[in-house]
CSV table of N, CA, C and O in Angstrom, one decimal:
chain,number,residue,atom,x,y,z
A,578,MET,N,0.8,-1.2,0.0
A,578,MET,CA,0.0,0.0,0.0
A,578,MET,C,0.9,1.2,0.0
A,578,MET,O,1.9,1.3,0.7
A,579,PHE,N,0.5,2.2,-0.8
A,579,PHE,CA,1.2,3.5,-0.9
A,579,PHE,C,0.3,4.6,-0.2
A,579,PHE,O,-0.9,4.6,-0.4
A,580,ILE,N,1.0,5.4,0.6
A,580,ILE,CA,0.3,6.5,1.3
A,580,ILE,C,1.0,7.8,1.0
A,580,ILE,O,2.2,8.0,1.0
A,581,ALA,N,0.1,8.8,0.6
A,581,ALA,CA,0.6,10.2,0.5
A,581,ALA,C,0.1,11.0,1.7
A,581,ALA,O,-1.1,11.1,1.9
A,582,LEU,N,1.0,11.6,2.4
A,582,LEU,CA,0.7,12.4,3.6
A,582,LEU,C,1.0,13.9,3.2
A,582,LEU,O,2.2,14.2,3.0
A,583,SER,N,0.0,14.7,3.1
A,583,SER,CA,0.1,16.1,2.9
A,583,SER,C,-0.2,16.9,4.1
A,583,SER,O,-1.2,16.6,4.8
A,584,THR,N,0.6,17.9,4.5
A,584,THR,CA,0.4,18.7,5.7
A,584,THR,C,0.5,20.1,5.3
A,584,THR,O,1.3,20.5,4.4
A,585,PHE,N,-0.3,21.0,6.0
A,585,PHE,CA,-0.2,22.4,5.8
A,585,PHE,C,-0.7,23.1,7.0
A,585,PHE,O,-1.5,22.5,7.8
A,586,THR,N,-0.4,24.3,7.2
A,586,THR,CA,-0.8,25.1,8.4
A,586,THR,C,-1.5,26.3,7.9
A,586,THR,O,-1.0,27.1,7.1
A,587,ILE,N,-2.7,26.5,8.5
A,587,ILE,CA,-3.6,27.7,8.1
A,587,ILE,C,-3.1,28.9,8.9
A,587,ILE,O,-2.9,28.9,10.1
A,588,ALA,N,-3.0,30.0,8.2
A,588,ALA,CA,-2.4,31.3,8.7
A,588,ALA,C,-3.5,32.2,9.2
A,588,ALA,O,-3.2,33.1,10.0
A,589,ASN,N,-4.8,32.1,8.8
A,589,ASN,CA,-5.7,33.1,9.0
A,589,ASN,C,-7.0,32.6,9.7
A,589,ASN,O,-8.1,33.0,9.4
A,590,ASP,N,-6.9,31.8,10.7
A,590,ASP,CA,-8.0,31.4,11.6
A,590,ASP,C,-9.2,30.9,10.8
A,590,ASP,O,-10.4,31.1,11.2
A,591,MET,N,-9.0,30.1,9.7
A,591,MET,CA,-10.0,29.5,9.0
A,591,MET,C,-10.1,28.0,9.2
A,591,MET,O,-10.6,27.2,8.3
A,592,ALA,N,-9.5,27.5,10.2
A,592,ALA,CA,-9.4,26.0,10.5
A,592,ALA,C,-10.8,25.4,10.5
A,592,ALA,O,-11.0,24.3,9.8
A,593,ALA,N,-11.8,26.0,11.1
A,593,ALA,CA,-13.1,25.4,11.2
A,593,ALA,C,-13.7,25.3,9.8
A,593,ALA,O,-14.3,24.3,9.4
A,594,GLU,N,-13.5,26.3,8.9
A,594,GLU,CA,-14.0,26.3,7.6
A,594,GLU,C,-13.4,25.2,6.7
A,594,GLU,O,-14.0,24.6,5.9
A,595,VAL,N,-12.1,25.1,6.9
A,595,VAL,CA,-11.3,24.1,6.1
A,595,VAL,C,-11.8,22.7,6.6
A,595,VAL,O,-12.0,21.8,5.7
A,596,ARG,N,-11.9,22.4,7.8
A,596,ARG,CA,-12.4,21.1,8.3
A,596,ARG,C,-13.8,20.8,7.7
A,596,ARG,O,-14.1,19.7,7.3
A,597,GLN,N,-14.7,21.8,7.7
A,597,GLN,CA,-16.0,21.6,7.2
A,597,GLN,C,-16.0,21.3,5.7
A,597,GLN,O,-16.7,20.5,5.2
A,598,ALA,N,-15.1,22.0,5.0
A,598,ALA,CA,-14.9,21.8,3.5
A,598,ALA,C,-14.5,20.3,3.3
A,598,ALA,O,-15.0,19.7,2.3
A,599,PHE,N,-13.6,19.8,4.1
A,599,PHE,CA,-13.3,18.4,3.9
A,599,PHE,C,-14.5,17.4,4.3
A,599,PHE,O,-14.7,16.4,3.6
A,600,LYS,N,-15.2,17.8,5.3
A,600,LYS,CA,-16.4,17.0,5.6
A,600,LYS,C,-17.4,17.0,4.4
A,600,LYS,O,-18.1,16.0,4.2
A,601,ASN,N,-17.5,18.1,3.7
A,601,ASN,CA,-18.4,18.3,2.6
A,601,ASN,C,-17.8,18.0,1.2
A,601,ASN,O,-18.4,18.4,0.2
A,602,ARG,N,-16.6,17.4,1.2
A,602,ARG,CA,-15.9,17.3,0.0
A,602,ARG,C,-16.7,16.5,-1.1
A,602,ARG,O,-17.6,15.7,-0.7
A,603,PRO,N,-16.5,16.7,-2.3
A,603,PRO,CA,-17.3,16.1,-3.4
A,603,PRO,C,-17.0,14.6,-3.6
A,603,PRO,O,-17.6,14.0,-4.5
A,604,HIS,N,-16.0,14.1,-3.0
A,604,HIS,CA,-15.6,12.6,-3.1
A,604,HIS,C,-15.2,12.3,-4.5
A,604,HIS,O,-15.3,11.1,-4.9
A,605,MET,N,-14.6,13.2,-5.2
A,605,MET,CA,-14.2,12.9,-6.6
A,605,MET,C,-13.1,11.9,-6.7
A,605,MET,O,-13.1,11.0,-7.6
A,606,VAL,N,-12.2,11.8,-5.7
A,606,VAL,CA,-11.1,10.9,-5.7
A,606,VAL,C,-11.6,9.5,-5.4
A,606,VAL,O,-10.9,8.5,-5.8
A,607,ASP,N,-12.7,9.3,-4.8
A,607,ASP,CA,-13.2,8.0,-4.3
A,607,ASP,C,-13.3,7.0,-5.4
A,607,ASP,O,-13.1,5.8,-5.1
A,608,THR,N,-13.5,7.3,-6.6
A,608,THR,CA,-13.7,6.4,-7.7
A,608,THR,C,-12.5,6.2,-8.6
A,608,THR,O,-12.5,5.5,-9.5
A,609,GLU,N,-11.4,6.9,-8.2
A,609,GLU,CA,-10.2,6.8,-9.0
A,609,GLU,C,-9.5,5.4,-8.8
A,609,GLU,O,-9.6,4.8,-7.7
A,610,LYS,N,-9.0,4.9,-9.9
A,610,LYS,CA,-8.3,3.6,-9.9
A,610,LYS,C,-7.2,3.6,-8.8
A,610,LYS,O,-6.4,4.5,-8.7
A,611,GLY,N,-7.2,2.6,-7.9
A,611,GLY,CA,-6.2,2.4,-6.9
A,611,GLY,C,-6.5,3.2,-5.6
A,611,GLY,O,-5.8,2.9,-4.6
A,612,PHE,N,-7.4,4.1,-5.6
A,612,PHE,CA,-7.7,4.8,-4.4
A,612,PHE,C,-8.4,3.9,-3.3
A,612,PHE,O,-9.3,3.2,-3.6
A,613,LEU,N,-7.9,4.0,-2.1
A,613,LEU,CA,-8.5,3.2,-1.0
A,613,LEU,C,-9.3,4.1,0.0
A,613,LEU,O,-10.4,3.8,0.3
A,614,LYS,N,-8.7,5.1,0.5
A,614,LYS,CA,-9.4,6.0,1.5
A,614,LYS,C,-8.6,7.3,1.7
A,614,LYS,O,-7.4,7.4,1.4
A,615,LEU,N,-9.3,8.2,2.3
A,615,LEU,CA,-8.7,9.5,2.7
A,615,LEU,C,-9.0,9.8,4.1
A,615,LEU,O,-10.2,9.5,4.6
A,616,GLU,N,-8.1,10.2,4.9
A,616,GLU,CA,-8.2,10.6,6.3
A,616,GLU,C,-7.7,12.0,6.4
A,616,GLU,O,-6.7,12.4,5.9
A,617,VAL,N,-8.5,12.8,7.1
A,617,VAL,CA,-8.1,14.2,7.4
A,617,VAL,C,-8.1,14.4,8.9
A,617,VAL,O,-9.0,14.0,9.6
A,618,MET,N,-7.0,14.9,9.4
A,618,MET,CA,-6.9,15.1,10.9
A,618,MET,C,-6.0,16.3,11.2
A,618,MET,O,-5.4,16.9,10.3
A,619,TYR,N,-6.0,16.6,12.5
A,619,TYR,CA,-5.1,17.7,12.9
A,619,TYR,C,-4.6,17.3,14.3
A,619,TYR,O,-5.3,16.7,15.1
A,620,PRO,N,-3.3,17.8,14.6
A,620,PRO,CA,-2.8,17.5,16.0
A,620,PRO,C,-3.5,18.3,17.0
A,620,PRO,O,-3.9,19.5,16.8
A,621,GLN,N,-3.8,17.8,18.2
A,621,GLN,CA,-4.5,18.5,19.2
A,621,GLN,C,-3.8,19.7,19.7
A,621,GLN,O,-4.4,20.7,20.1
A,622,GLU,N,-2.5,19.8,19.5
A,622,GLU,CA,-1.8,21.0,20.0
A,622,GLU,C,-1.8,22.1,19.0
A,622,GLU,O,-1.3,23.2,19.3
A,623,ASN,N,-2.3,21.9,17.8
A,623,ASN,CA,-2.3,22.9,16.8
A,623,ASN,C,-3.5,22.7,15.8
A,623,ASN,O,-3.3,22.0,14.8
A,624,GLU,N,-4.6,23.2,16.1
A,624,GLU,CA,-5.8,23.0,15.2
A,624,GLU,C,-5.7,23.6,13.9
A,624,GLU,O,-6.5,23.3,13.0
A,625,ASN,N,-4.7,24.5,13.6
A,625,ASN,CA,-4.5,25.1,12.3
A,625,ASN,C,-3.6,24.3,11.4
A,625,ASN,O,-3.5,24.6,10.2
A,626,GLU,N,-3.1,23.2,11.9
A,626,GLU,CA,-2.2,22.3,11.1
A,626,GLU,C,-3.1,21.1,10.6
A,626,GLU,O,-3.8,20.5,11.4
A,627,ILE,N,-3.2,20.9,9.3
A,627,ILE,CA,-4.1,19.9,8.7
A,627,ILE,C,-3.2,18.8,8.1
A,627,ILE,O,-2.2,19.1,7.4
A,628,TRP,N,-3.5,17.5,8.4
A,628,TRP,CA,-2.9,16.4,7.8
A,628,TRP,C,-3.9,15.6,6.9
A,628,TRP,O,-5.0,15.3,7.4
A,629,LEU,N,-3.5,15.4,5.7
A,629,LEU,CA,-4.3,14.6,4.8
A,629,LEU,C,-3.5,13.3,4.4
A,629,LEU,O,-2.4,13.4,3.9
A,630,MET,N,-4.1,12.2,4.6
A,630,MET,CA,-3.5,10.9,4.3
A,630,MET,C,-4.4,10.3,3.2
A,630,MET,O,-5.6,10.0,3.5
A,631,THR,N,-3.9,10.1,2.0
A,631,THR,CA,-4.6,9.3,1.0
A,631,THR,C,-3.9,8.0,0.9
A,631,THR,O,-2.7,7.9,0.8
A,632,TYR,N,-4.7,6.9,0.8
A,632,TYR,CA,-4.2,5.5,0.8
A,632,TYR,C,-4.5,5.0,-0.6
A,632,TYR,O,-5.6,5.1,-1.1
A,633,TRP,N,-3.5,4.4,-1.2
A,633,TRP,CA,-3.6,3.9,-2.6
A,633,TRP,C,-3.1,2.4,-2.6
A,633,TRP,O,-2.2,2.1,-1.9
A,634,THR,N,-3.6,1.7,-3.6
A,634,THR,CA,-3.0,0.3,-3.8
A,634,THR,C,-1.6,0.3,-4.2
A,634,THR,O,-0.8,-0.6,-3.9
A,635,ASP,N,-1.2,1.4,-5.0
A,635,ASP,CA,0.1,1.5,-5.5
A,635,ASP,C,0.5,3.0,-5.8
A,635,ASP,O,-0.4,3.8,-6.0
A,636,GLU,N,1.7,3.2,-5.9
A,636,GLU,CA,2.2,4.6,-6.2
A,636,GLU,C,1.8,5.1,-7.6
A,636,GLU,O,1.5,6.3,-7.8
A,637,GLU,N,1.8,4.2,-8.6
A,637,GLU,CA,1.4,4.6,-9.9
A,637,GLU,C,0.0,5.2,-10.0
A,637,GLU,O,-0.3,6.2,-10.7
A,638,SER,N,-0.9,4.6,-9.3
A,638,SER,CA,-2.3,5.1,-9.2
A,638,SER,C,-2.3,6.5,-8.7
A,638,SER,O,-3.1,7.4,-9.2
A,639,TYR,N,-1.6,6.7,-7.6
A,639,TYR,CA,-1.5,8.1,-7.0
A,639,TYR,C,-1.0,9.1,-8.1
A,639,TYR,O,-1.5,10.2,-8.3
A,640,LYS,N,0.1,8.7,-8.8
A,640,LYS,CA,0.7,9.6,-9.7
A,640,LYS,C,-0.2,9.9,-10.9
A,640,LYS,O,-0.3,11.1,-11.3
A,641,VAL,N,-1.0,9.0,-11.3
A,641,VAL,CA,-2.0,9.2,-12.4
A,641,VAL,C,-3.0,10.2,-11.9
A,641,VAL,O,-3.4,11.1,-12.6
A,642,TRP,N,-3.6,10.0,-10.7
A,642,TRP,CA,-4.5,10.9,-10.1
A,642,TRP,C,-4.0,12.3,-10.0
A,642,TRP,O,-4.6,13.3,-10.4
A,643,PHE,N,-2.8,12.4,-9.4
A,643,PHE,CA,-2.1,13.7,-9.2
A,643,PHE,C,-1.9,14.4,-10.5
A,643,PHE,O,-2.2,15.6,-10.6
A,644,ALA,N,-1.5,13.7,-11.5
A,644,ALA,CA,-1.2,14.4,-12.8
A,644,ALA,C,-2.5,14.8,-13.5
A,644,ALA,O,-2.5,15.8,-14.3
A,645,ASN,N,-3.6,14.2,-13.3
A,645,ASN,CA,-4.8,14.4,-14.1
A,645,ASN,C,-6.0,15.1,-13.3
A,645,ASN,O,-6.8,15.8,-13.9
A,646,HIS,N,-6.0,14.9,-12.0
A,646,HIS,CA,-7.2,15.4,-11.2
A,646,HIS,C,-6.9,16.2,-10.0
A,646,HIS,O,-7.8,16.6,-9.3
A,647,TYR,N,-5.7,16.4,-9.6
A,647,TYR,CA,-5.3,17.0,-8.4
A,647,TYR,C,-5.9,18.4,-8.3
A,647,TYR,O,-6.5,18.8,-7.3
A,648,LYS,N,-5.8,19.2,-9.3
A,648,LYS,CA,-6.3,20.6,-9.3
A,648,LYS,C,-7.8,20.6,-9.1
A,648,LYS,O,-8.4,21.4,-8.4
A,649,ASP,N,-8.5,19.7,-9.8
A,649,ASP,CA,-10.0,19.6,-9.7
A,649,ASP,C,-10.5,19.3,-8.3
A,649,ASP,O,-11.5,19.8,-7.9
A,650,SER,N,-9.7,18.6,-7.5
A,650,SER,CA,-10.1,18.2,-6.2
A,650,SER,C,-10.0,19.4,-5.2
A,650,SER,O,-10.5,19.2,-4.1
A,651,HIS,N,-9.5,20.5,-5.6
A,651,HIS,CA,-9.3,21.6,-4.7
A,651,HIS,C,-10.4,22.7,-4.9
A,651,HIS,O,-10.2,23.8,-4.3
A,652,HIS,N,-11.4,22.5,-5.6
A,652,HIS,CA,-12.5,23.5,-5.9
A,652,HIS,C,-13.2,23.9,-4.6
A,652,HIS,O,-13.8,25.0,-4.5
A,653,GLY,N,-13.3,23.1,-3.6
A,653,GLY,CA,-14.1,23.4,-2.4
A,653,GLY,C,-13.3,24.1,-1.3
A,653,GLY,O,-13.8,24.3,-0.2
A,654,ILE,N,-12.1,24.5,-1.6
A,654,ILE,CA,-11.3,25.3,-0.6
A,654,ILE,C,-11.9,26.6,-0.3
A,654,ILE,O,-12.4,27.3,-1.2
A,655,PRO,N,-12.1,26.9,1.0
A,655,PRO,CA,-12.8,28.1,1.3
A,655,PRO,C,-12.1,29.4,0.8
A,655,PRO,O,-10.8,29.4,0.8
A,656,LYS,N,-12.9,30.3,0.3
A,656,LYS,CA,-12.3,31.6,-0.3
A,656,LYS,C,-11.6,32.3,0.8
A,656,LYS,O,-12.0,32.4,2.0
A,657,GLY,N,-10.4,32.9,0.5
A,657,GLY,CA,-9.7,33.7,1.4
A,657,GLY,C,-8.7,32.9,2.3
A,657,GLY,O,-8.0,33.5,3.1
A,658,LEU,N,-8.6,31.6,2.1
A,658,LEU,CA,-7.7,30.8,2.9
A,658,LEU,C,-6.3,31.2,2.6
A,658,LEU,O,-5.9,31.4,1.5
A,659,LYS,N,-5.5,31.4,3.7
A,659,LYS,CA,-4.1,31.7,3.6
A,659,LYS,C,-3.3,30.6,4.4
A,659,LYS,O,-3.8,30.3,5.5
A,660,LEU,N,-2.2,30.2,3.9
A,660,LEU,CA,-1.4,29.2,4.5
A,660,LEU,C,-0.1,29.8,5.0
A,660,LEU,O,0.4,30.8,4.5
A,661,VAL,N,0.4,29.3,6.1
A,661,VAL,CA,1.7,29.7,6.6
A,661,VAL,C,2.8,29.4,5.5
A,661,VAL,O,2.9,28.2,5.1
A,662,PRO,N,3.5,30.4,5.1
A,662,PRO,CA,4.5,30.1,4.0
A,662,PRO,C,5.5,29.0,4.5
A,662,PRO,O,6.0,29.0,5.6
A,663,GLY,N,5.7,28.1,3.5
A,663,GLY,CA,6.7,27.0,3.8
A,663,GLY,C,6.1,25.9,4.6
A,663,GLY,O,6.8,24.9,4.9
A,664,SER,N,4.8,25.9,5.0
A,664,SER,CA,4.2,24.9,5.8
A,664,SER,C,3.7,23.7,5.0
A,664,SER,O,3.5,22.6,5.6
A,665,THR,N,3.5,23.8,3.7
A,665,THR,CA,3.0,22.8,2.9
A,665,THR,C,4.1,21.7,2.6
A,665,THR,O,5.2,22.1,2.1
A,666,LYS,N,3.8,20.5,3.0
A,666,LYS,CA,4.7,19.4,2.8
A,666,LYS,C,4.0,18.2,2.3
A,666,LYS,O,2.8,17.9,2.7
A,667,VAL,N,4.6,17.4,1.5
A,667,VAL,CA,4.1,16.1,1.0
A,667,VAL,C,5.1,15.0,1.3
A,667,VAL,O,6.3,15.2,0.9
A,668,ARG,N,4.7,14.0,1.9
A,668,ARG,CA,5.6,12.8,2.2
A,668,ARG,C,5.0,11.6,1.7
A,668,ARG,O,3.7,11.4,1.7
A,669,PHE,N,5.8,10.7,1.2
A,669,PHE,CA,5.3,9.4,0.6
A,669,PHE,C,5.7,8.3,1.6
A,669,PHE,O,6.9,8.2,1.9
A,670,LEU,N,4.8,7.4,1.9
A,670,LEU,CA,5.0,6.4,2.8
A,670,LEU,C,4.6,5.0,2.3
A,670,LEU,O,3.7,4.9,1.4
A,671,GLU,N,5.3,4.0,2.7
A,671,GLU,CA,5.0,2.6,2.4
A,671,GLU,C,4.4,2.0,3.6
A,671,GLU,O,5.0,2.1,4.7
A,672,HIS,N,3.3,1.4,3.5
A,672,HIS,CA,2.6,0.7,4.6
A,672,HIS,C,3.3,-0.6,4.9
A,672,HIS,O,3.5,-1.4,4.0
A,673,VAL,N,3.6,-0.9,6.2
A,673,VAL,CA,4.3,-2.1,6.6
A,673,VAL,C,3.3,-3.1,7.1
A,673,VAL,O,3.2,-4.3,6.7
A,674,CYS,N,2.5,-2.7,8.1
A,674,CYS,CA,1.5,-3.6,8.7
A,674,CYS,C,0.4,-2.8,9.3
A,674,CYS,O,0.6,-1.6,9.6
A,675,GLY,N,-0.7,-3.4,9.7
A,675,GLY,CA,-1.7,-2.7,10.4
A,675,GLY,C,-3.0,-3.4,10.6
A,675,GLY,O,-3.6,-4.2,10.2
């Protein structure tokens, strides 16, 4: 299993709006080849930091989705959202057991 972990920090007190946008997301990625699930979370010590974990059967499926549909998946982002400069990170993980 391949996992993409994206993290970012909200700069302008819109954390509640961002969390709601994820709850109301259009689920476009759900039918993509190789997609397994999406988890959205934040650390208790910083509600402005958002972690997105997408789970895929393989890295190639993620790459195809990213190349073709990544921008479309961001249409629900709240207007006026600002991120802390340099806070956006993407890490790729291989699942070992669980």
